[in-house]
Coordinates of C-alpha atoms in Angstrom, one line a residue:
M27 CA 198.6 49.0 87.7
L28 CA 194.8 49.5 87.9
F29 CA 193.3 51.3 90.9
R30 CA 191.4 49.4 93.6
S31 CA 189.5 51.0 96.5
R32 CA 187.7 50.0 99.6
I33 CA 184.8 51.7 101.4
E34 CA 184.1 50.7 105.0
F35 CA 180.8 51.1 106.8
D36 CA 179.7 50.5 110.4
E37 CA 177.0 47.9 109.5
L38 CA 176.7 44.9 107.3
I39 CA 175.6 46.0 103.9
A40 CA 174.6 44.7 100.5
L41 CA 174.5 46.1 97.0
K42 CA 171.5 45.8 94.6
D43 CA 171.0 46.9 91.0
E44 CA 174.4 48.6 90.9
T45 CA 174.5 48.7 87.0
N46 CA 171.4 51.0 86.9
Q47 CA 171.9 52.8 90.2
I48 CA 175.6 53.8 90.3
I49 CA 176.7 56.9 88.3
I50 CA 180.3 57.8 87.9
S51 CA 181.5 61.3 86.9
P52 CA 183.6 61.8 84.8
P53 CA 182.2 58.7 83.0
L54 CA 184.3 55.6 82.5
E55 CA 184.4 53.4 79.4
K56 CA 183.9 50.3 81.6
L57 CA 181.9 50.1 84.8
P58 CA 184.2 48.9 87.7
D59 CA 183.5 45.6 89.5
F60 CA 181.7 46.2 92.8
S61 CA 181.8 43.5 95.5
V62 CA 180.7 43.4 99.1
N63 CA 182.4 41.6 102.0
K64 CA 180.5 42.2 105.3
K65 CA 180.9 45.9 106.0
N66 CA 183.1 46.7 103.0
I67 CA 182.5 47.6 99.4
Y68 CA 185.5 46.9 97.1
I69 CA 185.8 48.8 93.8
N70 CA 188.0 47.3 91.1
F71 CA 188.6 49.6 88.2
K72 CA 189.0 48.1 84.7
E73 CA 190.8 51.0 83.1
K74 CA 193.5 53.5 84.0
L75 CA 192.1 56.6 85.6
K76 CA 192.9 60.1 84.4
S77 CA 195.6 62.0 86.2
N78 CA 194.8 65.2 88.2
T79 CA 191.1 64.3 88.2
T80 CA 188.4 64.3 90.9
Y81 CA 186.0 61.3 90.6
N82 CA 182.5 61.2 92.1
I83 CA 180.8 57.8 92.4
N84 CA 177.1 58.2 93.3
F85 CA 175.7 54.9 94.5
G86 CA 172.0 56.1 94.1
N87 CA 169.8 53.6 96.0
S88 CA 172.1 50.6 95.6
I89 CA 173.4 50.3 99.2
I90 CA 171.1 48.7 101.7
D91 CA 171.4 47.5 105.3
K92 CA 171.7 43.8 105.1
H93 CA 169.5 43.1 108.2
E94 CA 166.7 45.6 108.0
G95 CA 166.8 46.5 104.3
N96 CA 167.1 50.2 104.8
I97 CA 168.4 52.1 101.8
L98 CA 171.4 54.5 102.2
E99 CA 170.2 57.1 99.6
N100 CA 172.6 58.8 97.2
F101 CA 175.7 57.9 99.1
Q102 CA 178.7 59.5 97.2
Y103 CA 182.3 58.3 97.2
I104 CA 184.6 61.1 96.1
F105 CA 188.4 60.8 95.5
S106 CA 191.1 62.4 93.4
T107 CA 194.1 61.2 91.4
S108 CA 195.9 64.5 92.4
D109 CA 196.7 66.0 95.8
F110 CA 193.4 67.9 96.1
I111 CA 189.7 67.4 95.4
D112 CA 188.0 69.8 93.1
S113 CA 185.0 71.4 94.8
L114 CA 183.2 73.8 92.5
Q115 CA 179.5 73.2 91.6
L116 CA 177.1 74.0 88.9
S117 CA 173.4 73.8 89.5
G118 CA 170.1 74.8 87.9
K119 CA 166.9 73.6 86.3
C120 CA 166.2 72.0 82.9
C121 CA 162.7 72.3 81.3
L122 CA 161.2 71.2 78.0
A123 CA 161.1 74.2 75.7
K124 CA 157.7 73.5 74.3
D125 CA 155.7 73.5 77.5
L126 CA 158.3 74.2 80.4
K127 CA 157.5 70.8 81.9
T128 CA 160.3 68.9 83.6
E129 CA 161.6 65.4 83.1
K130 CA 163.6 63.1 85.4
G131 CA 166.9 61.8 84.1
I132 CA 167.9 64.5 81.6
L133 CA 171.7 64.4 81.3
I134 CA 173.4 67.8 82.0
S135 CA 177.0 67.6 80.7
L136 CA 180.2 69.8 80.8
Y137 CA 182.8 69.5 78.0
N138 CA 186.3 71.0 78.0
E139 CA 186.3 71.0 74.2
F140 CA 184.1 73.4 72.3
D141 CA 183.3 72.4 68.7
D142 CA 179.7 71.8 67.8
S143 CA 180.2 68.1 67.2
I144 CA 181.6 67.3 70.6
P145 CA 178.3 65.8 72.0
L146 CA 178.2 63.4 69.0
K147 CA 181.6 61.9 69.5
Q148 CA 182.9 62.5 73.0
K149 CA 181.7 61.7 76.5
P150 CA 181.5 64.7 78.9
A151 CA 184.1 65.7 81.4
Y152 CA 181.4 66.1 84.1
F153 CA 177.7 65.4 84.3
A154 CA 174.7 65.0 86.5
K155 CA 171.0 64.0 85.9
T156 CA 167.9 65.9 86.7
D157 CA 165.5 64.9 89.4
S158 CA 161.7 64.8 88.8
S159 CA 161.5 68.5 89.3
G160 CA 164.1 69.2 86.6
N161 CA 166.8 70.2 89.1
Y162 CA 170.4 69.2 88.7
K163 CA 173.7 69.7 90.5
I164 CA 177.1 68.9 89.1
K165 CA 179.7 68.6 91.8
N166 CA 183.5 68.5 92.2
I167 CA 184.2 70.5 89.0
R168 CA 187.7 71.9 88.3
E169 CA 188.0 75.6 87.5
G170 CA 187.9 76.3 83.8
N171 CA 185.8 77.0 80.7
Y172 CA 183.1 74.5 79.7
K173 CA 180.5 73.9 77.0
V174 CA 177.2 73.0 78.6
I175 CA 174.8 70.5 76.9
A176 CA 171.5 69.1 78.1
L177 CA 170.6 65.8 76.6
Q178 CA 167.7 63.3 76.7
D179 CA 170.1 60.3 76.7
K180 CA 167.6 57.5 75.9
N181 CA 170.2 54.8 75.4
A182 CA 172.5 55.9 78.2
N183 CA 175.6 56.1 76.0
F184 CA 176.5 59.7 77.0
L185 CA 176.4 60.8 73.4
F186 CA 173.8 62.7 71.3
D187 CA 171.9 60.6 68.8
P188 CA 170.2 63.0 66.4
G189 CA 166.7 62.3 65.4
S190 CA 165.8 60.3 68.5
E191 CA 166.9 62.5 71.4
R192 CA 166.1 66.0 72.6
I193 CA 169.0 68.4 73.2
G194 CA 169.6 71.9 74.7
F195 CA 172.7 74.0 75.3
A196 CA 174.0 77.2 76.8
D197 CA 174.4 80.0 74.2
S198 CA 178.0 80.7 75.2
I199 CA 181.0 79.0 76.8
L200 CA 180.7 79.0 80.6
N201 CA 183.6 80.0 82.8
I202 CA 183.4 78.2 86.1
S203 CA 185.6 79.9 88.8
R204 CA 183.1 79.7 91.7
N205 CA 179.8 77.9 92.5
D206 CA 177.4 78.9 89.7
S207 CA 173.9 78.3 88.4
L208 CA 172.5 77.9 84.9
N209 CA 169.0 77.0 83.7
L210 CA 168.5 75.2 80.4
L211 CA 165.8 74.4 77.9
I212 CA 165.7 71.2 75.9
F213 CA 164.0 70.7 72.6
E214 CA 163.6 68.3 69.7
E215 CA 165.6 69.3 66.7
Q216 CA 163.9 69.9 63.4
K217 CA 164.5 66.8 61.3
S218 CA 166.5 67.8 58.2
K219 CA 165.6 64.8 56.1
Q220 CA 162.1 64.0 54.9
F221 CA 161.0 60.4 55.0
I222 CA 157.9 58.3 54.9
V223 CA 156.6 57.4 58.4
K224 CA 153.7 55.2 57.2
S225 CA 152.0 54.1 54.0
S226 CA 148.7 52.3 53.3
C227 CA 146.5 51.3 50.4
E228 CA 143.0 52.1 51.6
E229 CA 141.3 51.0 48.3
F230 CA 142.2 50.0 44.8
G231 CA 144.1 52.9 43.1
K232 CA 144.5 55.0 46.2
L233 CA 147.8 55.1 48.1
S234 CA 148.2 57.1 51.4
L235 CA 151.6 58.3 52.5
I236 CA 152.4 59.9 55.9
F237 CA 155.7 61.9 56.1
N238 CA 157.7 62.9 59.1
K239 CA 157.1 66.6 58.3
Q240 CA 155.1 68.9 56.1
I241 CA 155.8 68.7 52.4
G242 CA 156.9 71.9 50.7

């Protein structure tokens, strides 16, 4: 039987742009159905939830007062499929390695498996996104060891797509047994394959080729 939940508010509310605003950690394969009836939000999950797991649903700016249009910013609904809610946190800052500038929306992910290919094939166990100042906070983490990855997730698939996305990582496995902090740098990987970016024929007998990286 799939899980269904109800959140009750003290005013009439509405939802807007829930597909883009709502973030669920750990991520689900299918976004639940969200519906509103007067003062209630109903959540119908489309897949079986993991056992012994704390889930955090961040509604972003999707919940508004139906009469006045006021936004309930970053409302979070936290629940667990076990008898307790995990409460550990990891926070910090993520910057671009080349100039130390920050970027909003960088995905900071925790994995409970540690091989190097994990970001290519598996969604994270926990995640959060940076704000415009590069700060992040991952909440409701279970105690344990984690691989930490920062990712410019352009297509929002929670996976690393080499060649088109920046990536960064902690240099060792992180043991989280208390609230902790970690700063990360994100960079663009050196492209291993050389290819032609642009070609043009400027005049008869002269062909110009532009490659993705220096030849030789």
